[in-house]
């Protein structure tokens, strides 16, 4: 028998349960415009919290938080979220915005400003480089801007109110 055939993988060697799923790293940057001002003597001190949704149980889990930016209604957050993008999976994202009122890490201690939903596929697959998502919670004024950096591609989606930037790099 030819030894070259003995060294080749056969279909029986493939185990779909243990195979790694190819993923692309996606960098999301968040900025907001025209947030509600919940503070009396100064402007809001916003923070953005990203939640991802589990595939099996649909439970929202906190993925990460940006830094707090003091006294602004138009924050450009520096901290980025780096996620694995799986082409064939629906990956739901939720961005919650809060006005931080104390040093507490407990979000219930802070004023909720609103939230925006999208999928990672929307971020990666949109054409151009901009998308708008209005913040929820009966808030017509606030907007959430998300930027996605993915090598050699720029994407844009025009939405209703908030700005989402997707720039290659």
XYZ file of N, CA, C and O in Angstrom:
676
model
N 0.840 -1.177 0.000
C 0.000 0.000 0.000
C 0.885 1.241 0.000
O 1.937 1.273 0.604
N 0.434 2.297 -0.651
C 1.179 3.542 -0.769
C 1.181 4.267 0.574
O 0.134 4.547 1.140
N 2.375 4.586 1.116
C 2.496 5.254 2.420
C 1.922 6.659 2.444
O 1.562 7.166 3.494
N 1.842 7.324 1.286
C 1.302 8.687 1.270
C -0.179 8.694 1.660
O -0.674 9.642 2.240
N -0.903 7.598 1.356
C -2.303 7.522 1.760
C -2.441 7.335 3.263
O -3.407 7.780 3.855
N -1.477 6.696 3.910
C -1.547 6.464 5.349
C -1.386 7.760 6.147
O -1.884 7.878 7.264
N -0.708 8.748 5.568
C -0.471 10.018 6.264
C -1.587 11.039 6.049
O -1.590 12.097 6.659
N -2.535 10.749 5.190
C -3.611 11.697 4.900
C -4.733 11.535 5.917
O -5.025 10.444 6.387
N -5.377 12.637 6.260
C -6.534 12.591 7.156
C -7.724 12.044 6.387
O -7.905 12.336 5.218
N -8.520 11.252 7.052
C -9.720 10.739 6.414
C -10.935 11.421 7.022
O -10.853 12.069 8.056
N -12.063 11.288 6.367
C -13.299 11.889 6.856
C -13.637 11.390 8.257
O -14.217 12.094 9.059
N -13.203 10.174 8.575
C -13.458 9.617 9.899
C -12.661 10.300 10.997
O -12.999 10.217 12.163
N -11.581 11.017 10.624
C -10.767 11.724 11.603
C -11.391 13.041 12.048
O -10.998 13.615 13.052
N -12.350 13.568 11.305
C -12.964 14.859 11.625
C -14.001 14.693 12.728
O -14.912 13.891 12.632
N -13.835 15.447 13.797
C -14.778 15.414 14.917
C -15.417 16.798 15.032
O -14.804 17.729 15.543
N -16.666 16.965 14.538
C -17.293 18.290 14.539
C -17.505 18.861 15.944
O -17.590 20.063 16.108
N -17.574 18.017 16.952
C -17.780 18.509 18.317
C -16.516 19.133 18.899
O -16.575 19.961 19.806
N -15.362 18.737 18.391
C -14.107 19.254 18.913
C -13.371 20.152 17.923
O -12.265 20.592 18.195
N -13.992 20.422 16.785
C -13.352 21.277 15.790
C -13.449 22.732 16.234
O -14.435 23.137 16.838
N -12.422 23.499 15.956
C -12.480 24.915 16.314
C -13.258 25.662 15.233
O -13.137 25.377 14.051
N -14.079 26.611 15.671
C -14.880 27.406 14.752
C -14.059 28.636 14.391
O -13.595 29.348 15.280
N -13.860 28.888 13.098
C -13.062 30.054 12.721
C -13.746 31.346 13.152
O -14.951 31.506 13.019
N -12.959 32.256 13.703
C -13.492 33.529 14.177
C -12.571 34.653 13.734
O -11.383 34.457 13.532
N -13.153 35.823 13.593
C -12.421 37.034 13.277
C -12.536 37.968 14.465
O -13.615 38.121 15.034
N -11.452 38.601 14.858
C -11.491 39.590 15.944
C -12.086 40.885 15.408
O -11.686 41.372 14.351
N -13.043 41.428 16.139
C -13.680 42.687 15.773
C -13.525 43.645 16.943
O -13.788 43.282 18.087
N -13.089 44.856 16.652
C -12.883 45.883 17.666
C -14.019 46.898 17.579
O -14.240 47.490 16.532
N -14.747 47.065 18.673
C -15.868 48.000 18.723
C -15.473 49.186 19.591
O -15.057 49.015 20.738
N -15.611 50.374 19.038
C -15.394 51.611 19.785
C -16.738 52.309 19.902
O -17.496 52.361 18.935
N -17.038 52.855 21.058
C -18.340 53.461 21.313
C -18.184 54.959 21.563
O -17.288 55.378 22.292
N -19.039 55.734 20.946
C -19.165 57.143 21.293
C -20.639 57.506 21.212
O -21.413 56.828 20.540
N -21.031 58.543 21.918
C -22.441 58.918 22.022
C -22.606 60.401 21.747
O -21.703 61.184 21.984
N -23.792 60.760 21.293
C -24.124 62.153 21.055
C -25.469 62.471 21.685
O -26.400 61.675 21.619
N -25.555 63.658 22.286
C -26.807 64.198 22.832
C -27.445 63.311 23.898
O -28.645 63.085 23.893
N -26.633 62.803 24.820
C -27.187 62.004 25.918
C -28.017 62.897 26.832
O -27.836 64.122 26.874
N -28.909 62.286 27.576
C -29.681 63.028 28.567
C -28.759 63.524 29.667
O -27.815 62.839 30.042
N -29.068 64.690 30.187
C -28.303 65.247 31.302
C -29.061 64.936 32.582
O -30.076 65.552 32.868
N -28.566 63.973 33.356
C -29.230 63.545 34.590
C -28.683 64.238 35.833
O -29.207 64.046 36.913
N -27.615 65.018 35.666
C -27.026 65.697 36.824
C -27.597 67.103 36.955
O -27.937 67.750 35.965
N -27.674 67.598 38.186
C -28.266 68.903 38.450
C -27.303 70.046 38.189
O -27.639 71.011 37.520
N -26.093 69.957 38.715
C -25.161 71.074 38.643
C -24.025 70.865 37.642
O -23.155 71.713 37.510
N -24.023 69.750 36.944
C -23.007 69.480 35.925
C -23.649 68.595 34.860
O -24.833 68.312 34.922
N -22.871 68.170 33.906
C -23.382 67.263 32.877
C -23.218 65.815 33.343
O -22.537 65.545 34.318
N -23.862 64.900 32.633
C -23.766 63.474 32.972
C -22.322 62.986 32.903
O -21.493 63.552 32.188
N -22.043 61.919 33.650
C -20.742 61.246 33.656
C -20.966 59.843 33.088
O -21.121 58.881 33.846
N -21.017 59.696 31.751
C -21.464 58.438 31.147
C -20.434 57.313 31.178
O -19.224 57.532 31.175
N -20.995 56.108 31.203
C -20.251 54.865 31.020
C -21.112 53.995 30.106
O -22.344 54.062 30.151
N -20.481 53.175 29.278
C -21.202 52.236 28.409
C -20.862 50.820 28.848
O -19.693 50.489 29.051
N -21.901 50.004 28.996
C -21.739 48.603 29.379
C -22.227 47.749 28.208
O -23.349 47.912 27.744
N -21.356 46.850 27.737
C -21.709 45.952 26.640
C -22.129 44.606 27.196
O -21.434 44.029 28.034
N -23.273 44.117 26.720
C -23.770 42.792 27.073
C -23.838 41.950 25.803
O -24.176 42.454 24.731
N -23.508 40.672 25.936
C -23.686 39.709 24.849
C -24.724 38.691 25.298
O -24.901 38.470 26.491
N -25.381 38.083 24.333
C -26.450 37.132 24.655
C -25.976 35.718 24.362
O -25.427 35.454 23.286
N -26.178 34.814 25.332
C -25.794 33.419 25.162
C -26.601 32.746 24.065
O -27.766 33.070 23.856
N -25.981 31.810 23.369
C -26.652 31.126 22.259
C -27.744 30.176 22.748
O -28.824 30.152 22.202
N -27.473 29.421 23.786
C -28.428 28.417 24.239
C -29.542 28.975 25.100
O -30.719 28.742 24.855
N -29.190 29.755 26.116
C -30.204 30.187 27.081
C -30.714 31.601 26.845
O -31.611 32.051 27.540
N -30.138 32.333 25.905
C -30.554 33.702 25.572
C -30.408 34.672 26.737
O -31.014 35.719 26.761
N -29.607 34.313 27.715
C -29.370 35.185 28.858
C -28.322 36.235 28.499
O -27.310 35.923 27.873
N -28.574 37.495 28.895
C -27.604 38.568 28.660
C -26.507 38.494 29.709
O -26.796 38.391 30.897
N -25.241 38.565 29.253
C -24.094 38.557 30.163
C -23.255 39.801 29.908
O -23.017 40.162 28.749
N -22.784 40.401 30.984
C -21.932 41.576 30.820
C -20.619 41.154 30.181
O -19.939 40.255 30.662
N -20.252 41.847 29.098
C -18.994 41.566 28.407
C -17.891 42.513 28.884
O -16.755 42.112 29.055
N -18.252 43.767 29.092
C -17.251 44.735 29.528
C -17.835 46.124 29.668
O -18.992 46.366 29.319
N -17.011 47.027 30.204
C -17.415 48.411 30.428
C -16.347 49.348 29.882
O -15.163 49.047 29.936
N -16.815 50.484 29.410
C -15.872 51.533 29.039
C -15.448 52.255 30.311
O -15.939 51.964 31.398
N -14.580 53.223 30.147
C -14.241 54.111 31.245
C -15.387 55.112 31.443
O -16.237 55.262 30.569
N -15.405 55.785 32.576
C -16.356 56.870 32.832
C -15.726 58.149 32.305
O -14.544 58.410 32.540
N -16.505 58.933 31.580
C -16.031 60.231 31.124
C -16.849 61.292 31.856
O -18.078 61.309 31.771
N -16.163 62.169 32.568
C -16.826 63.172 33.401
C -17.402 64.323 32.584
O -16.784 64.793 31.625
N -18.588 64.760 33.006
C -19.209 66.013 32.539
C -19.305 66.170 31.026
O -18.823 67.147 30.458
N -19.953 65.211 30.378
C -20.151 65.327 28.929
C -21.439 64.625 28.512
O -21.830 63.625 29.098
N -22.070 65.173 27.496
C -23.234 64.549 26.878
C -22.862 63.933 25.526
O -23.709 63.375 24.846
N -21.574 64.071 25.152
C -21.078 63.581 23.865
C -19.755 62.838 24.045
O -18.727 63.252 23.511
N -19.783 61.724 24.775
C -18.517 61.037 25.061
C -17.968 60.264 23.856
O -18.720 59.710 23.061
N -16.649 60.263 23.753
C -15.915 59.398 22.826
C -15.085 58.478 23.699
O -14.008 58.858 24.153
N -15.601 57.283 23.951
C -14.932 56.356 24.859
C -13.640 55.829 24.229
O -13.599 55.538 23.042
N -12.608 55.702 25.039
C -11.306 55.222 24.578
C -11.235 53.702 24.645
O -10.733 53.051 23.730
N -11.752 53.112 25.717
C -11.699 51.658 25.885
C -12.519 50.976 24.806
O -13.663 51.332 24.551
N -11.921 49.996 24.159
C -12.559 49.272 23.064
C -12.985 47.878 23.516
O -12.408 47.328 24.433
N -13.987 47.348 22.845
C -14.427 45.979 23.085
C -13.913 45.133 21.925
O -14.150 45.456 20.765
N -13.202 44.046 22.236
C -12.705 43.150 21.195
C -13.463 41.832 21.315
O -13.388 41.156 22.340
N -14.214 41.514 20.270
C -15.067 40.332 20.264
C -14.647 39.383 19.156
O -14.118 39.819 18.133
N -14.927 38.110 19.348
C -14.752 37.117 18.291
C -16.025 37.101 17.458
O -17.124 36.939 17.991
N -15.877 37.290 16.160
C -17.015 37.251 15.250
C -17.060 35.896 14.564
O -16.103 35.481 13.915
N -18.186 35.207 14.728
C -18.418 33.909 14.102
C -19.431 34.119 12.985
O -20.594 34.451 13.253
N -19.003 33.927 11.752
C -19.788 34.253 10.570
C -21.182 33.626 10.572
O -22.150 34.267 10.209
N -21.298 32.398 10.988
C -22.560 31.674 10.880
C -23.461 31.828 12.103
O -24.549 31.259 12.135
N -23.031 32.571 13.120
C -23.825 32.685 14.346
C -24.406 34.078 14.490
O -23.776 35.069 14.142
N -25.602 34.150 15.042
C -26.210 35.438 15.383
C -25.708 35.815 16.774
O -26.010 35.141 17.754
N -24.944 36.899 16.859
C -24.365 37.346 18.123
C -25.011 38.673 18.500
O -24.656 39.730 17.974
N -25.979 38.609 19.426
C -26.714 39.795 19.839
C -25.894 40.624 20.819
O -25.268 40.089 21.731
N -25.933 41.942 20.609
C -25.225 42.881 21.467
C -26.216 43.887 22.045
O -27.158 44.285 21.370
N -25.959 44.290 23.271
C -26.764 45.326 23.920
C -25.800 46.318 24.564
O -24.907 45.927 25.312
N -25.979 47.586 24.268
C -25.156 48.645 24.830
C -26.016 49.462 25.783
O -26.979 50.091 25.356
N -25.704 49.435 27.076
C -26.442 50.207 28.085
C -25.596 51.400 28.504
O -24.396 51.258 28.748
N -26.225 52.555 28.602
C -25.532 53.770 29.012
C -26.050 54.205 30.367
O -27.259 54.192 30.618
N -25.126 54.589 31.245
C -25.457 55.049 32.590
C -24.736 56.356 32.877
O -23.636 56.597 32.364
N -25.355 57.164 33.722
C -24.711 58.342 34.296
C -24.184 57.903 35.658
O -24.964 57.586 36.560
N -22.877 57.867 35.805
C -22.252 57.379 37.043
C -22.334 58.461 38.112
O -21.916 59.604 37.900
N -22.899 58.082 39.262
C -23.104 59.033 40.352
C -22.239 58.769 41.572
O -22.261 59.555 42.511
N -21.521 57.645 41.594
C -20.685 57.317 42.752
C -19.581 56.373 42.295
O -19.516 56.001 41.122
N -18.756 55.943 43.220
C -17.665 54.999 42.911
C -18.160 53.555 42.830
O -17.399 52.650 42.507
N -19.424 53.316 43.135
C -19.979 51.968 43.167
C -19.944 51.297 41.791
O -20.270 51.923 40.777
N -19.574 50.019 41.756
C -19.607 49.231 40.522
C -21.013 48.697 40.240
O -21.285 48.204 39.148
N -21.909 48.818 41.222
C -23.283 48.346 41.095
C -24.066 49.312 40.201
O -24.294 50.465 40.574
N -24.486 48.843 39.036
C -25.151 49.707 38.067
C -26.484 50.251 38.562
O -26.915 51.319 38.117
N -27.138 49.567 39.482
C -28.417 50.054 40.004
C -28.250 51.332 40.827
O -29.219 52.022 41.101
N -27.022 51.660 41.198
C -26.734 52.884 41.958
C -26.588 54.105 41.047
O -26.352 55.210 41.517
N -26.675 53.900 39.725
C -26.454 54.973 38.767
C -27.707 55.205 37.928
O -28.582 54.346 37.847
N -27.788 56.373 37.278
C -28.939 56.716 36.442
C -28.816 56.064 35.073
O -27.801 56.233 34.381
N -29.864 55.341 34.682
C -29.901 54.694 33.380
C -30.225 55.741 32.317
O -31.190 56.491 32.447
N -29.407 55.814 31.265
C -29.608 56.801 30.207
C -30.282 56.223 28.969
O -30.883 56.954 28.193
N -30.150 54.911 28.756
C -30.762 54.291 27.592
C -29.930 53.125 27.099
O -28.864 52.835 27.636
N -30.446 52.442 26.057
C -29.747 51.285 25.506
C -30.010 51.167 24.020
O -31.008 51.682 23.502
N -29.092 50.492 23.349
C -29.213 50.220 21.921
C -28.854 48.763 21.682
O -27.995 48.211 22.365
N -29.549 48.149 20.722
C -29.339 46.750 20.373
C -28.859 46.642 18.929
O -29.268 47.424 18.067
N -28.041 45.647 18.669
C -27.666 45.283 17.307
C -27.050 43.890 17.363
O -26.914 43.318 18.441
N -26.707 43.351 16.223
C -25.961 42.096 16.185
C -24.549 42.408 15.718
O -24.316 43.417 15.031
N -23.618 41.551 16.078
C -22.254 41.741 15.617
C -22.195 41.602 14.099
O -21.417 42.283 13.436
N -23.052 40.767 13.547
C -23.133 40.626 12.091
C -23.547 41.919 11.411
O -23.063 42.240 10.328
N -24.456 42.689 12.036
C -24.832 43.998 11.493
C -23.625 44.917 11.454
O -23.417 45.663 10.504
N -22.855 44.890 12.524
C -21.676 45.739 12.618
C -20.670 45.360 11.538
O -20.183 46.196 10.793
N -20.385 44.081 11.418
C -19.365 43.609 10.482
C -19.855 43.667 9.041
O -19.099 44.015 8.140
N -21.124 43.361 8.812
C -21.618 43.213 7.451
C -22.251 44.429 6.836
O -22.649 44.391 5.682
N -22.342 45.527 7.556
C -22.979 46.709 6.997
C -22.067 47.363 5.963
O -20.847 47.258 6.031
N -22.665 48.016 4.994
C -21.916 48.681 3.931
C -21.512 50.080 4.371
O -22.265 50.756 5.057
N -20.354 50.517 3.970
C -19.915 51.870 4.287
C -19.242 51.946 5.636
O -18.564 51.030 6.062
N -19.440 53.075 6.352
C -18.751 53.234 7.633
C -19.569 53.908 8.726
O -19.008 54.320 9.731
N -20.875 54.064 8.573
C -21.673 54.721 9.615
C -22.998 54.018 9.837
O -23.617 53.562 8.902
N -23.420 54.004 11.084
C -24.734 53.474 11.415
C -25.273 54.243 12.600
O -24.519 54.651 13.472
N -26.566 54.445 12.626
C -27.187 55.121 13.757
C -28.157 54.191 14.460
O -28.920 53.491 13.811
N -28.103 54.228 15.780
C -29.052 53.499 16.609
C -29.559 54.459 17.666
O -28.771 55.053 18.394
N -30.861 54.642 17.746
C -31.431 55.490 18.796
C -31.401 54.729 20.107
O -31.610 53.514 20.134
N -31.129 55.432 21.182
C -31.166 54.807 22.499
C -32.613 54.554 22.892
O -33.469 55.400 22.676
N -32.858 53.389 23.502
C -34.190 53.053 23.972
C -34.523 53.753 25.279
O -33.757 54.583 25.748
N -35.602 53.422 25.892
C -36.127 53.964 27.153
C -36.783 55.314 26.917
O -36.548 56.271 27.642
N -37.634 55.418 25.891
C -38.381 56.632 25.578
C -37.480 57.850 25.498
O -37.816 58.920 25.969
N -36.324 57.675 24.904
C -35.353 58.755 24.832
C -35.159 59.135 23.380
O -34.546 58.421 22.634
N -35.724 60.284 22.959
C -35.541 60.694 21.573
C -34.229 61.414 21.364
O -33.845 61.619 20.245
N -33.613 61.895 22.414
C -32.465 62.777 22.255
C -31.149 62.047 22.135
O -30.307 62.451 21.359
N -30.940 61.024 22.924
C -29.616 60.403 22.972
C -29.338 59.544 21.763
O -30.232 59.010 21.138
N -28.067 59.399 21.459
C -27.676 58.493 20.392
C -26.382 57.792 20.765
O -25.574 58.312 21.511
N -26.222 56.593 20.258
C -25.057 55.761 20.557
C -24.284 55.551 19.278
O -24.833 55.140 18.277
N -23.007 55.812 19.323
C -22.153 55.653 18.156
C -21.171 54.538 18.416
O -20.440 54.566 19.385
N -21.187 53.523 17.551
C -20.289 52.386 17.700
C -19.343 52.371 16.518
O -19.776 52.532 15.389
N -18.080 52.170 16.775
C -17.094 52.066 15.703
C -16.503 50.668 15.731
O -16.155 50.170 16.771
N -16.393 50.077 14.569
C -15.812 48.746 14.441
C -14.584 48.857 13.564
O -14.646 49.393 12.478
N -13.459 48.346 14.049
C -12.258 48.294 13.218
C -11.971 46.849 12.886
O -11.827 46.032 13.758
N -11.903 46.561 11.615
C -11.602 45.222 11.130
C -10.647 45.389 9.971
O -10.896 46.198 9.084
N -9.567 44.633 9.960
C -8.502 44.876 8.997
C -9.000 44.889 7.558
O -9.772 44.040 7.148
N -8.557 45.915 6.827
C -8.773 46.108 5.405
C -10.228 46.206 4.991
O -10.564 45.990 3.835
N -11.129 46.548 5.900
C -12.526 46.701 5.512
C -13.126 47.896 6.224
O -12.822 48.159 7.375
N -13.988 48.617 5.538
C -14.736 49.699 6.163
C -16.205 49.475 5.832
O -16.564 49.153 4.716
N -17.039 49.621 6.831
C -18.456 49.352 6.666
C -19.275 50.550 7.126
O -18.875 51.256 8.034
N -20.422 50.745 6.530
C -21.289 51.827 6.973
C -22.743 51.413 6.833
O -23.124 50.788 5.873
N -23.527 51.799 7.801
C -24.965 51.600 7.744
C -25.603 52.880 8.263
O -25.240 53.369 9.316
N -26.511 53.439 7.500
C -27.201 54.647 7.947
C -28.480 54.201 8.642
O -29.277 53.463 8.105
N -28.676 54.667 9.849
C -29.851 54.307 10.625
C -30.673 55.530 10.952
O -30.613 56.521 10.240
N -31.393 55.511 12.068
C -32.307 56.598 12.390
C -31.662 57.715 13.188
O -31.746 58.856 12.808
N -31.057 57.437 14.318
C -30.595 58.541 15.137
C -29.153 58.442 15.592
O -28.488 59.439 15.672
N -28.702 57.293 15.981
C -27.353 57.309 16.519
C -26.355 56.814 15.503
O -26.695 56.123 14.572
N -25.139 57.240 15.687
C -24.094 57.043 14.708
C -23.209 55.867 15.080
O -22.696 55.816 16.172
N -23.029 54.927 14.155
C -22.154 53.803 14.383
C -21.109 53.796 13.285
O -21.443 53.685 12.112
N -19.832 53.934 13.653
C -18.753 53.979 12.666
C -18.053 52.623 12.598
O -17.755 52.040 13.614
N -17.775 52.171 11.385
C -17.011 50.960 11.158
C -15.870 51.322 10.227
O -16.094 51.556 9.066
N -14.668 51.395 10.758
C -13.519 51.800 9.942
C -12.485 50.679 9.900
O -12.223 50.050 10.904
N -11.939 50.440 8.710
C -10.905 49.430 8.569
C -9.594 49.895 9.176
O -9.343 51.082 9.297
N -8.806 48.951 9.560
C -7.513 49.354 10.118
C -6.862 48.264 10.910
O -7.359 47.245 11.164
